[in-house]
PDB file of C-alpha atoms in Angstrom:
ATOM      1  CA  UNK A 136       0.000   0.000   0.000  1.00  0.00           C
ATOM      2  CA  UNK A 137       2.793   2.331   0.918  1.00  0.00           C
ATOM      3  CA  UNK A 138       4.551   1.683  -2.384  1.00  0.00           C
ATOM      4  CA  UNK A 139       1.366   2.511  -4.247  1.00  0.00           C
ATOM      5  CA  UNK A 140       1.092   5.855  -2.460  1.00  0.00           C
ATOM      6  CA  UNK A 141       4.690   6.697  -3.242  1.00  0.00           C
ATOM      7  CA  UNK A 142       4.124   5.841  -6.902  1.00  0.00           C
ATOM      8  CA  UNK A 143       0.993   7.983  -7.076  1.00  0.00           C
ATOM      9  CA  UNK A 144       2.807  10.907  -5.473  1.00  0.00           C
ATOM     10  CA  UNK A 145       5.776  10.549  -7.812  1.00  0.00           C
ATOM     11  CA  UNK A 146       3.658  10.349 -10.995  1.00  0.00           C
ATOM     12  CA  UNK A 147       2.842  14.089 -11.219  1.00  0.00           C
ATOM     13  CA  UNK A 148       6.500  14.948 -10.752  1.00  0.00           C
ATOM     14  CA  UNK A 149       7.478  12.605 -13.561  1.00  0.00           C
ATOM     15  CA  UNK A 150       4.830  14.087 -15.862  1.00  0.00           C
ATOM     16  CA  UNK A 151       5.965  17.633 -15.080  1.00  0.00           C
ATOM     17  CA  UNK A 152       9.568  16.643 -15.719  1.00  0.00           C
ATOM     18  CA  UNK A 153       8.689  15.109 -19.073  1.00  0.00           C
ATOM     19  CA  UNK A 154       6.820  18.259 -20.090  1.00  0.00           C
ATOM     20  CA  UNK A 155       9.766  20.419 -19.042  1.00  0.00           C
ATOM     21  CA  UNK A 156      12.152  18.345 -21.159  1.00  0.00           C
ATOM     22  CA  UNK A 157       9.770  18.527 -24.099  1.00  0.00           C
ATOM     23  CA  UNK A 158       9.557  22.320 -23.758  1.00  0.00           C
ATOM     24  CA  UNK A 159      13.352  22.538 -23.885  1.00  0.00           C
ATOM     25  CA  UNK A 160      13.548  20.802 -27.283  1.00  0.00           C
ATOM     26  CA  UNK A 161      14.165  23.292 -30.137  1.00  0.00           C
ATOM     27  CA  UNK A 162      13.102  22.281 -33.636  1.00  0.00           C
ATOM     28  CA  UNK A 163      15.971  23.104 -35.987  1.00  0.00           C
ATOM     29  CA  UNK A 164      15.160  24.900 -39.263  1.00  0.00           C
ATOM     30  CA  UNK A 165      17.963  22.897 -40.919  1.00  0.00           C
ATOM     31  CA  UNK A 166      17.480  19.471 -42.472  1.00  0.00           C
ATOM     32  CA  UNK A 167      20.220  17.195 -43.791  1.00  0.00           C
ATOM     33  CA  UNK A 168      20.023  16.383 -47.504  1.00  0.00           C
ATOM     34  CA  UNK A 169      21.204  13.029 -48.806  1.00  0.00           C
ATOM     35  CA  UNK A 170      21.915  14.292 -52.300  1.00  0.00           C
ATOM     36  CA  UNK A 171      24.832  13.398 -54.536  1.00  0.00           C
ATOM     37  CA  UNK A 172      23.357  14.151 -57.960  1.00  0.00           C
ATOM     38  CA  UNK A 173      20.401  16.056 -59.330  1.00  0.00           C
ATOM     39  CA  UNK A 174      18.535  16.483 -62.616  1.00  0.00           C
ATOM     40  CA  UNK A 175      16.436  19.595 -63.262  1.00  0.00           C
ATOM     41  CA  UNK A 176      14.085  20.441 -66.100  1.00  0.00           C
ATOM     42  CA  UNK A 177      13.251  24.136 -66.457  1.00  0.00           C
ATOM     43  CA  UNK A 178      11.463  26.762 -68.511  1.00  0.00           C
ATOM     44  CA  UNK A 179      11.577  30.531 -68.412  1.00  0.00           C
ATOM     45  CA  UNK A 180      12.585  33.577 -70.396  1.00  0.00           C
ATOM     46  CA  UNK A 181      15.826  34.917 -71.862  1.00  0.00           C
ATOM     47  CA  UNK A 182      16.154  38.710 -71.758  1.00  0.00           C
ATOM     48  CA  UNK A 183      18.813  39.561 -74.325  1.00  0.00           C
ATOM     49  CA  UNK A 184      20.662  42.715 -75.316  1.00  0.00           C
ATOM     50  CA  UNK A 185      20.804  42.593 -79.143  1.00  0.00           C
ATOM     51  CA  UNK A 186      22.169  46.112 -79.651  1.00  0.00           C
ATOM     52  CA  UNK A 187      25.682  47.053 -80.769  1.00  0.00           C
ATOM     53  CA  UNK A 188      27.103  50.528 -81.320  1.00  0.00           C
ATOM     54  CA  UNK A 189      28.386  51.030 -84.865  1.00  0.00           C
ATOM     55  CA  UNK A 190      29.617  54.596 -84.469  1.00  0.00           C
ATOM     56  CA  UNK A 191      28.931  57.526 -82.172  1.00  0.00           C
ATOM     57  CA  UNK A 192      25.167  57.883 -81.907  1.00  0.00           C
ATOM     58  CA  UNK A 193      24.504  55.010 -84.343  1.00  0.00           C
ATOM     59  CA  UNK A 194      23.478  51.537 -83.211  1.00  0.00           C
ATOM     60  CA  UNK A 195      21.585  48.509 -84.461  1.00  0.00           C
ATOM     61  CA  UNK A 196      19.946  45.442 -82.912  1.00  0.00           C
ATOM     62  CA  UNK A 197      21.856  42.775 -84.839  1.00  0.00           C
ATOM     63  CA  UNK A 198      21.830  40.175 -82.045  1.00  0.00           C
ATOM     64  CA  UNK A 199      19.213  37.680 -80.881  1.00  0.00           C
ATOM     65  CA  UNK A 200      16.050  39.123 -79.349  1.00  0.00           C
ATOM     66  CA  UNK A 201      14.440  38.149 -76.035  1.00  0.00           C
ATOM     67  CA  UNK A 202      12.540  34.863 -76.183  1.00  0.00           C
ATOM     68  CA  UNK A 203      11.421  31.864 -74.082  1.00  0.00           C
ATOM     69  CA  UNK A 204      14.078  29.535 -72.691  1.00  0.00           C
ATOM     70  CA  UNK A 205      13.858  25.751 -72.135  1.00  0.00           C
ATOM     71  CA  UNK A 206      16.446  23.304 -70.888  1.00  0.00           C
ATOM     72  CA  UNK A 207      17.847  20.777 -68.458  1.00  0.00           C
ATOM     73  CA  UNK A 208      20.547  20.901 -65.824  1.00  0.00           C
ATOM     74  CA  UNK A 209      22.583  18.115 -64.201  1.00  0.00           C
ATOM     75  CA  UNK A 210      24.620  18.623 -61.054  1.00  0.00           C
ATOM     76  CA  UNK A 211      26.952  16.407 -59.049  1.00  0.00           C
ATOM     77  CA  UNK A 212      28.334  17.100 -55.564  1.00  0.00           C
ATOM     78  CA  UNK A 213      32.082  17.437 -55.071  1.00  0.00           C
ATOM     79  CA  UNK A 214      32.015  18.145 -51.333  1.00  0.00           C
ATOM     80  CA  UNK A 215      29.713  19.418 -48.634  1.00  0.00           C
ATOM     81  CA  UNK A 216      29.378  22.854 -50.256  1.00  0.00           C
ATOM     82  CA  UNK A 217      30.739  22.474 -53.815  1.00  0.00           C
ATOM     83  CA  UNK A 218      29.096  20.943 -56.884  1.00  0.00           C
ATOM     84  CA  UNK A 219      29.458  20.918 -60.656  1.00  0.00           C
ATOM     85  CA  UNK A 220      26.610  22.094 -62.888  1.00  0.00           C
ATOM     86  CA  UNK A 221      26.068  21.155 -66.549  1.00  0.00           C
ATOM     87  CA  UNK A 222      23.324  22.989 -68.458  1.00  0.00           C
ATOM     88  CA  UNK A 223      21.880  22.723 -71.966  1.00  0.00           C
ATOM     89  CA  UNK A 224      19.203  25.197 -73.050  1.00  0.00           C
ATOM     90  CA  UNK A 225      17.282  26.169 -76.181  1.00  0.00           C
ATOM     91  CA  UNK A 226      15.700  29.516 -77.085  1.00  0.00           C
ATOM     92  CA  UNK A 227      13.551  30.076 -80.218  1.00  0.00           C
ATOM     93  CA  UNK A 228      14.862  33.601 -80.692  1.00  0.00           C
ATOM     94  CA  UNK A 229      14.564  35.962 -83.651  1.00  0.00           C
ATOM     95  CA  UNK A 230      16.582  38.902 -84.949  1.00  0.00           C
ATOM     96  CA  UNK A 231      16.040  42.050 -86.980  1.00  0.00           C
ATOM     97  CA  UNK A 232      17.377  42.373 -90.527  1.00  0.00           C
ATOM     98  CA  UNK A 233      19.296  45.462 -91.646  1.00  0.00           C
ATOM     99  CA  UNK A 234      20.745  46.902 -94.818  1.00  0.00           C
ATOM    100  CA  UNK A 235      23.635  49.358 -94.960  1.00  0.00           C
ATOM    101  CA  UNK A 236      22.952  52.863 -96.247  1.00  0.00           C
ATOM    102  CA  UNK A 237      26.087  54.741 -97.301  1.00  0.00           C
ATOM    103  CA  UNK A 238      25.435  58.472 -97.287  1.00  0.00           C
ATOM    104  CA  UNK A 239      27.325  61.152 -99.214  1.00  0.00           C
ATOM    105  CA  UNK A 240      29.974  60.829 -96.519  1.00  0.00           C
ATOM    106  CA  UNK A 241      31.863  57.616 -97.383  1.00  0.00           C
ATOM    107  CA  UNK A 242      33.085  57.320 -93.800  1.00  0.00           C
ATOM    108  CA  UNK A 243      29.554  57.002 -92.428  1.00  0.00           C
ATOM    109  CA  UNK A 244      27.288  53.949 -92.777  1.00  0.00           C
ATOM    110  CA  UNK A 245      23.756  53.889 -91.401  1.00  0.00           C
ATOM    111  CA  UNK A 246      21.894  50.657 -90.588  1.00  0.00           C
ATOM    112  CA  UNK A 247      18.412  50.654 -92.078  1.00  0.00           C
ATOM    113  CA  UNK A 248      15.901  48.148 -90.685  1.00  0.00           C
ATOM    114  CA  UNK A 249      14.176  46.164 -93.428  1.00  0.00           C
ATOM    115  CA  UNK A 250      11.043  45.778 -91.297  1.00  0.00           C
ATOM    116  CA  UNK A 251      11.354  41.994 -91.230  1.00  0.00           C
ATOM    117  CA  UNK A 252      12.717  39.493 -88.742  1.00  0.00           C
ATOM    118  CA  UNK A 253      14.418  36.133 -89.186  1.00  0.00           C
ATOM    119  CA  UNK A 254      14.399  33.029 -87.034  1.00  0.00           C
ATOM    120  CA  UNK A 255      17.492  32.683 -84.836  1.00  0.00           C
ATOM    121  CA  UNK A 256      17.169  29.566 -82.626  1.00  0.00           C
ATOM    122  CA  UNK A 257      19.902  29.476 -79.972  1.00  0.00           C
ATOM    123  CA  UNK A 258      21.616  26.566 -78.275  1.00  0.00           C
ATOM    124  CA  UNK A 259      23.390  27.315 -74.997  1.00  0.00           C
ATOM    125  CA  UNK A 260      25.633  24.764 -73.292  1.00  0.00           C
ATOM    126  CA  UNK A 261      27.733  25.548 -70.245  1.00  0.00           C
ATOM    127  CA  UNK A 262      29.329  24.144 -67.113  1.00  0.00           C
ATOM    128  CA  UNK A 263      29.889  25.783 -63.771  1.00  0.00           C
ATOM    129  CA  UNK A 264      31.103  25.496 -60.221  1.00  0.00           C
ATOM    130  CA  UNK A 265      28.263  25.818 -57.728  1.00  0.00           C
ATOM    131  CA  UNK A 266      28.505  26.844 -54.077  1.00  0.00           C
ATOM    132  CA  UNK A 267      25.666  25.463 -51.959  1.00  0.00           C
ATOM    133  CA  UNK A 268      25.210  28.230 -49.397  1.00  0.00           C
ATOM    134  CA  UNK A 269      23.751  25.906 -46.733  1.00  0.00           C
ATOM    135  CA  UNK A 270      26.005  22.960 -47.603  1.00  0.00           C
ATOM    136  CA  UNK A 271      24.308  19.570 -47.637  1.00  0.00           C
ATOM    137  CA  UNK A 272      21.373  20.943 -45.685  1.00  0.00           C
ATOM    138  CA  UNK A 273      18.204  22.886 -46.334  1.00  0.00           C
ATOM    139  CA  UNK A 274      17.007  25.848 -44.317  1.00  0.00           C
ATOM    140  CA  UNK A 275      13.218  25.883 -43.934  1.00  0.00           C
ATOM    141  CA  UNK A 276      13.276  23.476 -46.940  1.00  0.00           C
ATOM    142  CA  UNK A 277      15.271  26.003 -49.010  1.00  0.00           C
ATOM    143  CA  UNK A 278      18.731  25.224 -50.429  1.00  0.00           C
ATOM    144  CA  UNK A 279      20.145  28.424 -52.026  1.00  0.00           C
ATOM    145  CA  UNK A 280      23.220  28.448 -54.262  1.00  0.00           C
ATOM    146  CA  UNK A 281      25.438  30.639 -56.428  1.00  0.00           C
ATOM    147  CA  UNK A 282      27.608  29.609 -59.406  1.00  0.00           C
ATOM    148  CA  UNK A 283      30.080  30.839 -62.006  1.00  0.00           C
ATOM    149  CA  UNK A 284      29.687  29.357 -65.492  1.00  0.00           C
ATOM    150  CA  UNK A 285      31.438  29.137 -68.833  1.00  0.00           C
ATOM    151  CA  UNK A 286      30.424  27.524 -72.099  1.00  0.00           C
ATOM    152  CA  UNK A 287      29.260  28.042 -75.666  1.00  0.00           C
ATOM    153  CA  UNK A 288      26.333  29.681 -77.431  1.00  0.00           C
ATOM    154  CA  UNK A 289      25.541  29.119 -81.092  1.00  0.00           C
ATOM    155  CA  UNK A 290      22.963  29.848 -83.745  1.00  0.00           C
ATOM    156  CA  UNK A 291      21.395  26.572 -84.899  1.00  0.00           C
ATOM    157  CA  UNK A 292      20.116  27.644 -88.323  1.00  0.00           C
ATOM    158  CA  UNK A 293      21.921  30.417 -90.166  1.00  0.00           C
ATOM    159  CA  UNK A 294      21.025  32.729 -93.060  1.00  0.00           C
ATOM    160  CA  UNK A 295      17.598  31.635 -94.199  1.00  0.00           C
ATOM    161  CA  UNK A 296      15.562  32.768 -97.191  1.00  0.00           C
ATOM    162  CA  UNK A 297      14.760  36.120 -95.544  1.00  0.00           C
ATOM    163  CA  UNK A 298      18.363  37.228 -96.129  1.00  0.00           C
ATOM    164  CA  UNK A 299      18.640  36.379 -99.829  1.00  0.00           C
ATOM    165  CA  UNK A 300      18.191  40.022-100.816  1.00  0.00           C
ATOM    166  CA  UNK A 301      20.817  41.289 -98.348  1.00  0.00           C
ATOM    167  CA  UNK A 302      24.445  41.554 -99.564  1.00  0.00           C
ATOM    168  CA  UNK A 303      26.734  38.922 -98.076  1.00  0.00           C
ATOM    169  CA  UNK A 304      28.936  41.473 -96.304  1.00  0.00           C
ATOM    170  CA  UNK A 305      25.883  42.920 -94.520  1.00  0.00           C
ATOM    171  CA  UNK A 306      24.631  39.580 -93.178  1.00  0.00           C
ATOM    172  CA  UNK A 307      24.904  38.992 -89.461  1.00  0.00           C
ATOM    173  CA  UNK A 308      26.885  36.012 -88.141  1.00  0.00           C
ATOM    174  CA  UNK A 309      26.822  34.579 -84.634  1.00  0.00           C
ATOM    175  CA  UNK A 310      28.713  31.787 -82.866  1.00  0.00           C
ATOM    176  CA  UNK A 311      29.765  29.331 -81.902  1.00  0.00           C
ATOM    177  CA  UNK A 312      31.195  31.625 -79.254  1.00  0.00           C
ATOM    178  CA  UNK A 313      32.029  31.769 -75.584  1.00  0.00           C
ATOM    179  CA  UNK A 314      29.341  32.528 -73.010  1.00  0.00           C
ATOM    180  CA  UNK A 315      30.605  33.533 -69.573  1.00  0.00           C
ATOM    181  CA  UNK A 316      28.190  33.963 -66.738  1.00  0.00           C
ATOM    182  CA  UNK A 317      26.984  33.777 -63.170  1.00  0.00           C
ATOM    183  CA  UNK A 318      23.771  32.645 -61.536  1.00  0.00           C
ATOM    184  CA  UNK A 319      21.925  32.416 -58.235  1.00  0.00           C
ATOM    185  CA  UNK A 320      19.019  30.198 -57.328  1.00  0.00           C
ATOM    186  CA  UNK A 321      17.394  27.966 -54.784  1.00  0.00           C
ATOM    187  CA  UNK A 322      15.699  24.602 -54.498  1.00  0.00           C
ATOM    188  CA  UNK A 323      12.587  24.226 -52.361  1.00  0.00           C
ATOM    189  CA  UNK A 324      12.361  20.640 -51.135  1.00  0.00           C
ATOM    190  CA  UNK A 325       8.809  19.305 -51.263  1.00  0.00           C
ATOM    191  CA  UNK A 326      10.209  15.864 -50.317  1.00  0.00           C
ATOM    192  CA  UNK A 327      13.782  14.659 -49.580  1.00  0.00           C
ATOM    193  CA  UNK A 328      14.120  13.683 -53.273  1.00  0.00           C
ATOM    194  CA  UNK A 329      11.966  16.223 -55.129  1.00  0.00           C
ATOM    195  CA  UNK A 330      12.319  19.995 -55.255  1.00  0.00           C
ATOM    196  CA  UNK A 331      11.081  23.057 -57.069  1.00  0.00           C
ATOM    197  CA  UNK A 332      13.774  25.304 -58.515  1.00  0.00           C
ATOM    198  CA  UNK A 333      14.013  29.044 -59.201  1.00  0.00           C
ATOM    199  CA  UNK A 334      17.092  30.537 -60.886  1.00  0.00           C
ATOM    200  CA  UNK A 335      18.344  33.905 -62.153  1.00  0.00           C
ATOM    201  CA  UNK A 336      21.329  34.031 -64.502  1.00  0.00           C
ATOM    202  CA  UNK A 337      23.453  36.404 -66.551  1.00  0.00           C
ATOM    203  CA  UNK A 338      25.445  35.289 -69.588  1.00  0.00           C
ATOM    204  CA  UNK A 339      27.918  37.502 -71.387  1.00  0.00           C
ATOM    205  CA  UNK A 340      28.456  36.778 -75.082  1.00  0.00           C
ATOM    206  CA  UNK A 341      29.871  38.514 -78.152  1.00  0.00           C
ATOM    207  CA  UNK A 342      27.692  40.187 -80.787  1.00  0.00           C
ATOM    208  CA  UNK A 343      29.564  40.847 -84.040  1.00  0.00           C
ATOM    209  CA  UNK A 344      29.154  43.839 -86.343  1.00  0.00           C
ATOM    210  CA  UNK A 345      28.855  42.727 -89.997  1.00  0.00           C
ATOM    211  CA  UNK A 346      31.759  43.893 -92.140  1.00  0.00           C
ATOM    212  CA  UNK A 347      29.428  45.820 -94.446  1.00  0.00           C
ATOM    213  CA  UNK A 348      28.655  48.195 -91.592  1.00  0.00           C
ATOM    214  CA  UNK A 349      32.336  48.856 -90.894  1.00  0.00           C
ATOM    215  CA  UNK A 350      33.091  50.349 -94.328  1.00  0.00           C
ATOM    216  CA  UNK A 351      35.083  53.571 -94.333  1.00  0.00           C
ATOM    217  CA  UNK A 352      36.363  53.159 -90.811  1.00  0.00           C
ATOM    218  CA  UNK A 353      33.043  54.000 -89.159  1.00  0.00           C
ATOM    219  CA  UNK A 354      34.019  51.871 -86.177  1.00  0.00           C
ATOM    220  CA  UNK A 355      37.269  50.814 -84.567  1.00  0.00           C
ATOM    221  CA  UNK A 356      35.705  47.595 -83.289  1.00  0.00           C
ATOM    222  CA  UNK A 357      33.987  44.622 -84.840  1.00  0.00           C
ATOM    223  CA  UNK A 358      31.996  43.324 -81.831  1.00  0.00           C
ATOM    224  CA  UNK A 359      30.564  44.033 -78.389  1.00  0.00           C
ATOM    225  CA  UNK A 360      30.122  41.861 -75.294  1.00  0.00           C
ATOM    226  CA  UNK A 361      26.497  42.021 -74.139  1.00  0.00           C
ATOM    227  CA  UNK A 362      24.757  40.793 -70.985  1.00  0.00           C
ATOM    228  CA  UNK A 363      21.805  38.448 -71.408  1.00  0.00           C
ATOM    229  CA  UNK A 364      19.634  37.644 -68.398  1.00  0.00           C
ATOM    230  CA  UNK A 365      17.631  34.508 -67.769  1.00  0.00           C
ATOM    231  CA  UNK A 366      14.840  33.738 -65.290  1.00  0.00           C
ATOM    232  CA  UNK A 367      13.627  30.136 -64.986  1.00  0.00           C
ATOM    233  CA  UNK A 368      11.498  27.869 -62.835  1.00  0.00           C
ATOM    234  CA  UNK A 369      11.733  24.102 -62.829  1.00  0.00           C
ATOM    235  CA  UNK A 370      11.442  20.799 -61.012  1.00  0.00           C
ATOM    236  CA  UNK A 371      14.324  18.580 -59.891  1.00  0.00           C
ATOM    237  CA  UNK A 372      14.882  15.011 -58.770  1.00  0.00           C
ATOM    238  CA  UNK A 373      17.822  14.259 -56.438  1.00  0.00           C
ATOM    239  CA  UNK A 374      19.525  10.914 -56.045  1.00  0.00           C
TER     240      UNK A 374
END
């Protein structure tokens, strides 16, 4: 009987102690990620800068115009915070067509828009070193990252029928050429293996000035390096 009383008296103390221990537990916002590789499919938009300066006060939009962007990205972990990224993307871009107008001054050439556009589908392929800002963990299910990239950009189908009436020296050419860039993004983990992805990028590539627009020494350069921004959303599987 005495033992029963002691047990009954001790029970509330045990319950209070258990509640106190439970109250001391702090739920961490970080969660470990068992990821070694990942494959992401994405879609978005490519905001290009097609303009080049031919001479002082004279410019033309020879380069590819802004257009949708589709692609896939593969990444593999190198360490807790470092990973390699490999990206291939396609953009069904277009470009404006120009003819050269030589005025009475032989040292000055003006670009005259023909009023038509031509298809300029782009293929972008690059690789980069990614820094996972939270390492192999997520913070409130988010895993942000930043990366530096380098690769190639090229025009898949050159000089179609729309350019038949334009002199050869005035036709625009593009790639294959280097594309240097940087990007930031984050994965939001819906499950330990599946995530949603948002990414912002900037790629720097060269836009050439056709030789027909350089006649008479109107420019001391034959190209410009332009920034081209991308914004994408996608879904990824990690394994």
